[in-house]
Amino acid sequence: MIIGAGIAGLTAACALAQRGYQVTVLERAAALREVGAGLQISPNAVRVIEALGLWPRFEEISVPSRRVELHDSVGRTVAVLDLARHRPADHFRLVHRAKLLAILETAAREAGVQIKTGHQVTDIPDVPLLIGADGVKSRLRSELNGIETPFFTGQTAWRTLIPAEPDAAPVAQVFMGPGRHLVSYPLGAGLRNIVAVVERPDWREEGWSIAGDPAELRAAFARFGGPVPEWLARVDEASIWGLFRHTVAAHWQDGRRALIGDAAHPTLPFMAQGAVMAIEDAWVLAACLAADSDQQSALARFQALRQPRCQRIVEAANANARNYHLRGPTRAVAHAGLRAVSRLAPGSMIRRFAWLYDYDPTTVV
């Protein structure tokens, strides 16, 4: 049984059903819908999508990401990670979260998975195997780890969709300014995703669906140049949420219950790996269970395989939260260094992340 029909839960359902398990997914929402908008899906997760037999569907709903561009706040290029040039055999994709969720739901139902919506879990079910894919406020996480208190990072984020330009290049662009940054990329189907992060001390609520004021968003980035002013002029509505830092869970399993995705390792969104880690988790969990008839041993192996990698990714995201928002002389020196490396050794920018993108979840078990 799986609690939560998000990306983690439905990927796990597909991976387990593929191995012959009878799977039930409990979802508290009355209908499956995903709050949020865009996702960047890197090749480490695409390998799972391919192994699930979902690549043709995924290719149809997503667009290739050719490169990542880092710019300063006025629009000058700081560095370019040329994905198409330096990793031509790999798939980096941009996709609307709801579309990914839809193909996972369809595949799960086709595989015989029972998905029960409108099912609020008030008591943790006593079943032979329970998987908690119920996000940052996971009931099962608190059962395994006790009550934990995340702390506010001093940053809030806006998320919005706007109409994309007809000739929008499939590129993820980051604009970095003192105390703030903005990320944008096209999603296909005429849409552009925007996430904009600003440091502020006065936020206390953690959540994804709080309505924000587009005028406040525009004011926060009024000094930005490049395409940012024109993009923000097209914003009609935006959600806003506080960014809270959680620890990676110490205990992911107890022999009959296990955590995956944000329930195990919530992350800040500065490595574009939140959904990717969830997809990796789902496959590795299913593979461990299929490879070992002793469930307790299988779950222990799952945690041993996943916890160090997820810890490293979370720490890298925390570092980017600082690096994107540098101020004063430190910012000037850092940007100059990035420009030099990008110009003189462009491939080295990508090689720094080989540990991330070379990982193949389908071969680790």
CSV table of N, CA and C in Angstrom, one decimal, residues 281-364:
chain,number,residue,atom,x,y,z
A,281,ASP,N,14.0,7.1,-6.2
A,281,ASP,CA,13.6,6.3,-5.1
A,281,ASP,C,12.7,5.2,-5.4
A,282,ALA,N,11.7,5.6,-6.2
A,282,ALA,CA,10.6,4.6,-6.5
A,282,ALA,C,11.1,3.4,-7.2
A,283,TRP,N,12.0,3.6,-8.2
A,283,TRP,CA,12.6,2.4,-8.9
A,283,TRP,C,13.5,1.6,-8.0
A,284,VAL,N,14.3,2.2,-7.2
A,284,VAL,CA,15.3,1.5,-6.4
A,284,VAL,C,14.5,0.7,-5.3
A,285,LEU,N,13.5,1.3,-4.7
A,285,LEU,CA,12.7,0.6,-3.7
A,285,LEU,C,12.1,-0.7,-4.3
A,286,ALA,N,11.5,-0.5,-5.5
A,286,ALA,CA,10.8,-1.7,-6.1
A,286,ALA,C,11.9,-2.7,-6.5
A,287,ALA,N,13.0,-2.3,-6.9
A,287,ALA,CA,14.1,-3.2,-7.3
A,287,ALA,C,14.6,-4.0,-6.1
A,288,CYS,N,14.8,-3.3,-5.0
A,288,CYS,CA,15.3,-3.9,-3.8
A,288,CYS,C,14.3,-5.0,-3.3
A,289,LEU,N,13.0,-4.6,-3.3
A,289,LEU,CA,12.0,-5.6,-2.8
A,289,LEU,C,12.0,-6.8,-3.7
A,290,ALA,N,12.1,-6.6,-5.0
A,290,ALA,CA,12.0,-7.7,-6.0
A,290,ALA,C,13.3,-8.6,-5.9
A,291,ALA,N,14.4,-8.0,-5.5
A,291,ALA,CA,15.7,-8.8,-5.4
A,291,ALA,C,15.9,-9.6,-4.2
A,292,ASP,N,15.1,-9.3,-3.1
A,292,ASP,CA,15.3,-9.9,-1.8
A,292,ASP,C,14.0,-10.3,-1.2
A,293,SER,N,13.8,-11.6,-1.0
A,293,SER,CA,12.5,-12.0,-0.4
A,293,SER,C,12.4,-11.6,1.1
A,294,ASP,N,13.5,-11.3,1.7
A,294,ASP,CA,13.4,-10.8,3.1
A,294,ASP,C,13.1,-9.3,3.1
A,295,GLN,N,11.9,-8.9,3.3
A,295,GLN,CA,11.5,-7.5,3.2
A,295,GLN,C,12.3,-6.6,4.1
A,296,GLN,N,12.6,-7.0,5.3
A,296,GLN,CA,13.4,-6.2,6.2
A,296,GLN,C,14.7,-5.9,5.6
A,297,SER,N,15.4,-6.9,5.1
A,297,SER,CA,16.7,-6.7,4.5
A,297,SER,C,16.6,-5.8,3.2
A,298,ALA,N,15.5,-6.0,2.4
A,298,ALA,CA,15.4,-5.2,1.2
A,298,ALA,C,15.2,-3.8,1.5
A,299,LEU,N,14.4,-3.5,2.6
A,299,LEU,CA,14.2,-2.1,2.9
A,299,LEU,C,15.4,-1.4,3.5
A,300,ALA,N,16.2,-2.2,4.3
A,300,ALA,CA,17.5,-1.7,4.8
A,300,ALA,C,18.4,-1.4,3.7
A,301,ARG,N,18.4,-2.2,2.7
A,301,ARG,CA,19.3,-2.0,1.5
A,301,ARG,C,18.9,-0.7,0.8
A,302,PHE,N,17.6,-0.6,0.6
A,302,PHE,CA,17.0,0.6,-0.1
A,302,PHE,C,17.5,1.9,0.6
A,303,GLN,N,17.4,2.0,1.9
A,303,GLN,CA,17.9,3.2,2.6
A,303,GLN,C,19.4,3.3,2.5
A,304,ALA,N,20.1,2.3,2.6
A,304,ALA,CA,21.6,2.3,2.4
A,304,ALA,C,22.0,2.8,1.1
A,305,LEU,N,21.3,2.4,0.0
A,305,LEU,CA,21.6,2.9,-1.3
A,305,LEU,C,21.2,4.3,-1.6
A,306,ARG,N,20.1,4.8,-1.0
A,306,ARG,CA,19.5,6.1,-1.4
A,306,ARG,C,19.9,7.2,-0.5
A,307,GLN,N,20.1,7.0,0.8
A,307,GLN,CA,20.3,8.1,1.8
A,307,GLN,C,21.5,8.9,1.5
A,308,PRO,N,22.7,8.3,1.2
A,308,PRO,CA,23.9,9.2,1.0
A,308,PRO,C,23.7,10.0,-0.3
A,309,ARG,N,23.2,9.5,-1.4
A,309,ARG,CA,23.0,10.2,-2.6
A,309,ARG,C,22.1,11.4,-2.4
A,310,CYS,N,20.9,11.1,-1.7
A,310,CYS,CA,20.0,12.2,-1.5
A,310,CYS,C,20.5,13.3,-0.6
A,311,GLN,N,21.3,12.9,0.4
A,311,GLN,CA,21.9,13.8,1.3
A,311,GLN,C,22.8,14.8,0.5
A,312,ARG,N,23.6,14.2,-0.5
A,312,ARG,CA,24.5,15.0,-1.3
A,312,ARG,C,23.7,16.0,-2.2
A,313,ILE,N,22.6,15.5,-2.7
A,313,ILE,CA,21.8,16.4,-3.6
A,313,ILE,C,21.2,17.5,-2.8
A,314,VAL,N,20.7,17.2,-1.6
A,314,VAL,CA,20.1,18.3,-0.8
A,314,VAL,C,21.2,19.3,-0.4
A,315,GLU,N,22.3,18.9,0.0
A,315,GLU,CA,23.4,19.8,0.3
A,315,GLU,C,23.8,20.7,-0.8
A,316,ALA,N,23.8,20.1,-2.0
A,316,ALA,CA,24.2,20.9,-3.2
A,316,ALA,C,23.1,21.9,-3.5
A,317,ALA,N,21.8,21.6,-3.3
A,317,ALA,CA,20.8,22.6,-3.4
A,317,ALA,C,20.9,23.7,-2.4
A,318,ASN,N,21.3,23.3,-1.2
A,318,ASN,CA,21.5,24.4,-0.1
A,318,ASN,C,22.6,25.3,-0.6
A,319,ALA,N,23.6,24.8,-1.1
A,319,ALA,CA,24.8,25.6,-1.6
A,319,ALA,C,24.3,26.6,-2.7
A,320,ASN,N,23.5,26.1,-3.6
A,320,ASN,CA,23.1,27.0,-4.7
A,320,ASN,C,22.2,28.1,-4.2
A,321,ALA,N,21.4,27.8,-3.1
A,321,ALA,CA,20.6,28.9,-2.5
A,321,ALA,C,21.5,30.1,-2.1
A,322,ARG,N,22.7,29.8,-1.7
A,322,ARG,CA,23.6,30.9,-1.3
A,322,ARG,C,24.3,31.5,-2.5
A,323,ASN,N,24.7,30.6,-3.4
A,323,ASN,CA,25.5,31.1,-4.6
A,323,ASN,C,24.7,32.0,-5.5
A,324,TYR,N,23.4,31.7,-5.7
A,324,TYR,CA,22.6,32.5,-6.6
A,324,TYR,C,22.4,33.9,-6.1
A,325,HIS,N,22.5,34.1,-4.8
A,325,HIS,CA,22.1,35.4,-4.2
A,325,HIS,C,23.3,36.2,-3.6
A,326,LEU,N,24.5,36.0,-4.1
A,326,LEU,CA,25.6,36.7,-3.6
A,326,LEU,C,25.5,38.2,-3.8
A,327,ARG,N,26.2,38.9,-3.0
A,327,ARG,CA,26.2,40.4,-3.0
A,327,ARG,C,27.6,41.0,-3.1
A,328,GLY,N,27.6,42.2,-3.5
A,328,GLY,CA,28.9,43.0,-3.4
A,328,GLY,C,30.1,42.4,-4.1
A,329,PRO,N,31.3,42.6,-3.6
A,329,PRO,CA,32.5,42.2,-4.2
A,329,PRO,C,32.5,40.6,-4.4
A,330,THR,N,31.9,39.9,-3.4
A,330,THR,CA,31.9,38.4,-3.5
A,330,THR,C,31.2,38.0,-4.8
A,331,ARG,N,30.1,38.7,-5.1
A,331,ARG,CA,29.3,38.4,-6.3
A,331,ARG,C,30.1,38.7,-7.5
A,332,ALA,N,30.8,39.8,-7.6
A,332,ALA,CA,31.5,40.2,-8.8
A,332,ALA,C,32.7,39.2,-9.0
A,333,VAL,N,33.4,38.8,-8.0
A,333,VAL,CA,34.4,37.8,-8.1
A,333,VAL,C,33.9,36.4,-8.6
A,334,ALA,N,32.8,36.0,-8.0
A,334,ALA,CA,32.3,34.7,-8.3
A,334,ALA,C,31.8,34.7,-9.8
A,335,HIS,N,31.1,35.7,-10.2
A,335,HIS,CA,30.6,35.8,-11.6
A,335,HIS,C,31.8,35.9,-12.6
A,336,ALA,N,32.9,36.6,-12.2
A,336,ALA,CA,34.0,36.7,-13.1
A,336,ALA,C,34.7,35.3,-13.3
A,337,GLY,N,34.7,34.6,-12.1
A,337,GLY,CA,35.3,33.2,-12.2
A,337,GLY,C,34.5,32.3,-13.1
A,338,LEU,N,33.2,32.4,-12.9
A,338,LEU,CA,32.3,31.5,-13.8
A,338,LEU,C,32.4,31.9,-15.2
A,339,ARG,N,32.5,33.2,-15.5
A,339,ARG,CA,32.7,33.6,-16.9
A,339,ARG,C,33.9,33.0,-17.5
A,340,ALA,N,35.0,33.0,-16.8
A,340,ALA,CA,36.3,32.5,-17.3
A,340,ALA,C,36.2,31.0,-17.5
A,341,VAL,N,35.7,30.3,-16.6
A,341,VAL,CA,35.6,28.8,-16.7
A,341,VAL,C,34.7,28.5,-17.9
A,342,SER,N,33.6,29.2,-18.0
A,342,SER,CA,32.6,28.9,-19.1
A,342,SER,C,33.2,29.2,-20.5
A,343,ARG,N,34.1,30.2,-20.5
A,343,ARG,CA,34.7,30.6,-21.8
A,343,ARG,C,35.9,29.6,-22.1
A,344,LEU,N,36.8,29.3,-21.1
A,344,LEU,CA,38.0,28.6,-21.4
A,344,LEU,C,37.9,27.1,-21.3
A,345,ALA,N,36.9,26.6,-20.5
A,345,ALA,CA,36.8,25.2,-20.3
A,345,ALA,C,35.3,24.9,-20.2
A,346,PRO,N,34.5,25.1,-21.2
A,346,PRO,CA,33.0,25.0,-21.1
A,346,PRO,C,32.6,23.6,-20.7
A,347,GLY,N,33.3,22.6,-21.1
A,347,GLY,CA,32.9,21.2,-20.7
A,347,GLY,C,33.0,20.9,-19.3
A,348,SER,N,33.9,21.7,-18.6
A,348,SER,CA,34.1,21.4,-17.2
A,348,SER,C,32.9,21.7,-16.3
A,349,MET,N,32.0,22.7,-16.8
A,349,MET,CA,30.8,23.0,-16.1
A,349,MET,C,29.9,21.8,-16.0
A,350,ILE,N,29.8,21.1,-17.0
A,350,ILE,CA,28.9,19.9,-17.0
A,350,ILE,C,29.6,18.8,-16.3
A,351,ARG,N,30.9,18.6,-16.4
A,351,ARG,CA,31.6,17.5,-15.7
A,351,ARG,C,31.5,17.6,-14.2
A,352,ARG,N,31.3,18.8,-13.7
A,352,ARG,CA,31.1,18.9,-12.3
A,352,ARG,C,29.9,18.2,-11.8
A,353,PHE,N,28.9,17.9,-12.7
A,353,PHE,CA,27.7,17.3,-12.3
A,353,PHE,C,27.6,15.9,-12.8
A,354,ALA,N,28.7,15.3,-13.2
A,354,ALA,CA,28.7,13.9,-13.7
A,354,ALA,C,28.2,13.0,-12.6
A,355,TRP,N,28.5,13.2,-11.4
A,355,TRP,CA,28.0,12.3,-10.3
A,355,TRP,C,26.5,12.3,-10.2
A,356,LEU,N,25.9,13.4,-10.6
A,356,LEU,CA,24.5,13.5,-10.6
A,356,LEU,C,23.8,12.9,-11.8
A,357,TYR,N,24.3,13.2,-13.0
A,357,TYR,CA,23.6,12.8,-14.2
A,357,TYR,C,24.0,11.5,-14.7
A,358,ASP,N,25.1,11.0,-14.3
A,358,ASP,CA,25.5,9.6,-14.7
A,358,ASP,C,24.9,8.5,-13.9
A,359,TYR,N,24.3,8.8,-12.8
A,359,TYR,CA,23.7,7.8,-12.0
A,359,TYR,C,22.5,7.1,-12.7
A,360,ASP,N,22.5,5.8,-12.7
A,360,ASP,CA,21.5,5.0,-13.4
A,360,ASP,C,20.8,4.2,-12.3
A,361,PRO,N,19.6,4.6,-11.9
A,361,PRO,CA,18.9,3.9,-10.9
A,361,PRO,C,18.5,2.4,-11.3
A,362,THR,N,18.4,2.2,-12.6
A,362,THR,CA,18.0,0.9,-13.0
A,362,THR,C,19.1,-0.2,-13.0
A,363,THR,N,20.3,0.2,-12.6
A,363,THR,CA,21.4,-0.7,-12.5
A,363,THR,C,22.1,-0.8,-11.1
A,364,VAL,N,21.6,-0.1,-10.1
A,364,VAL,CA,22.2,-0.1,-8.8
A,364,VAL,C,21.9,-1.3,-8.0
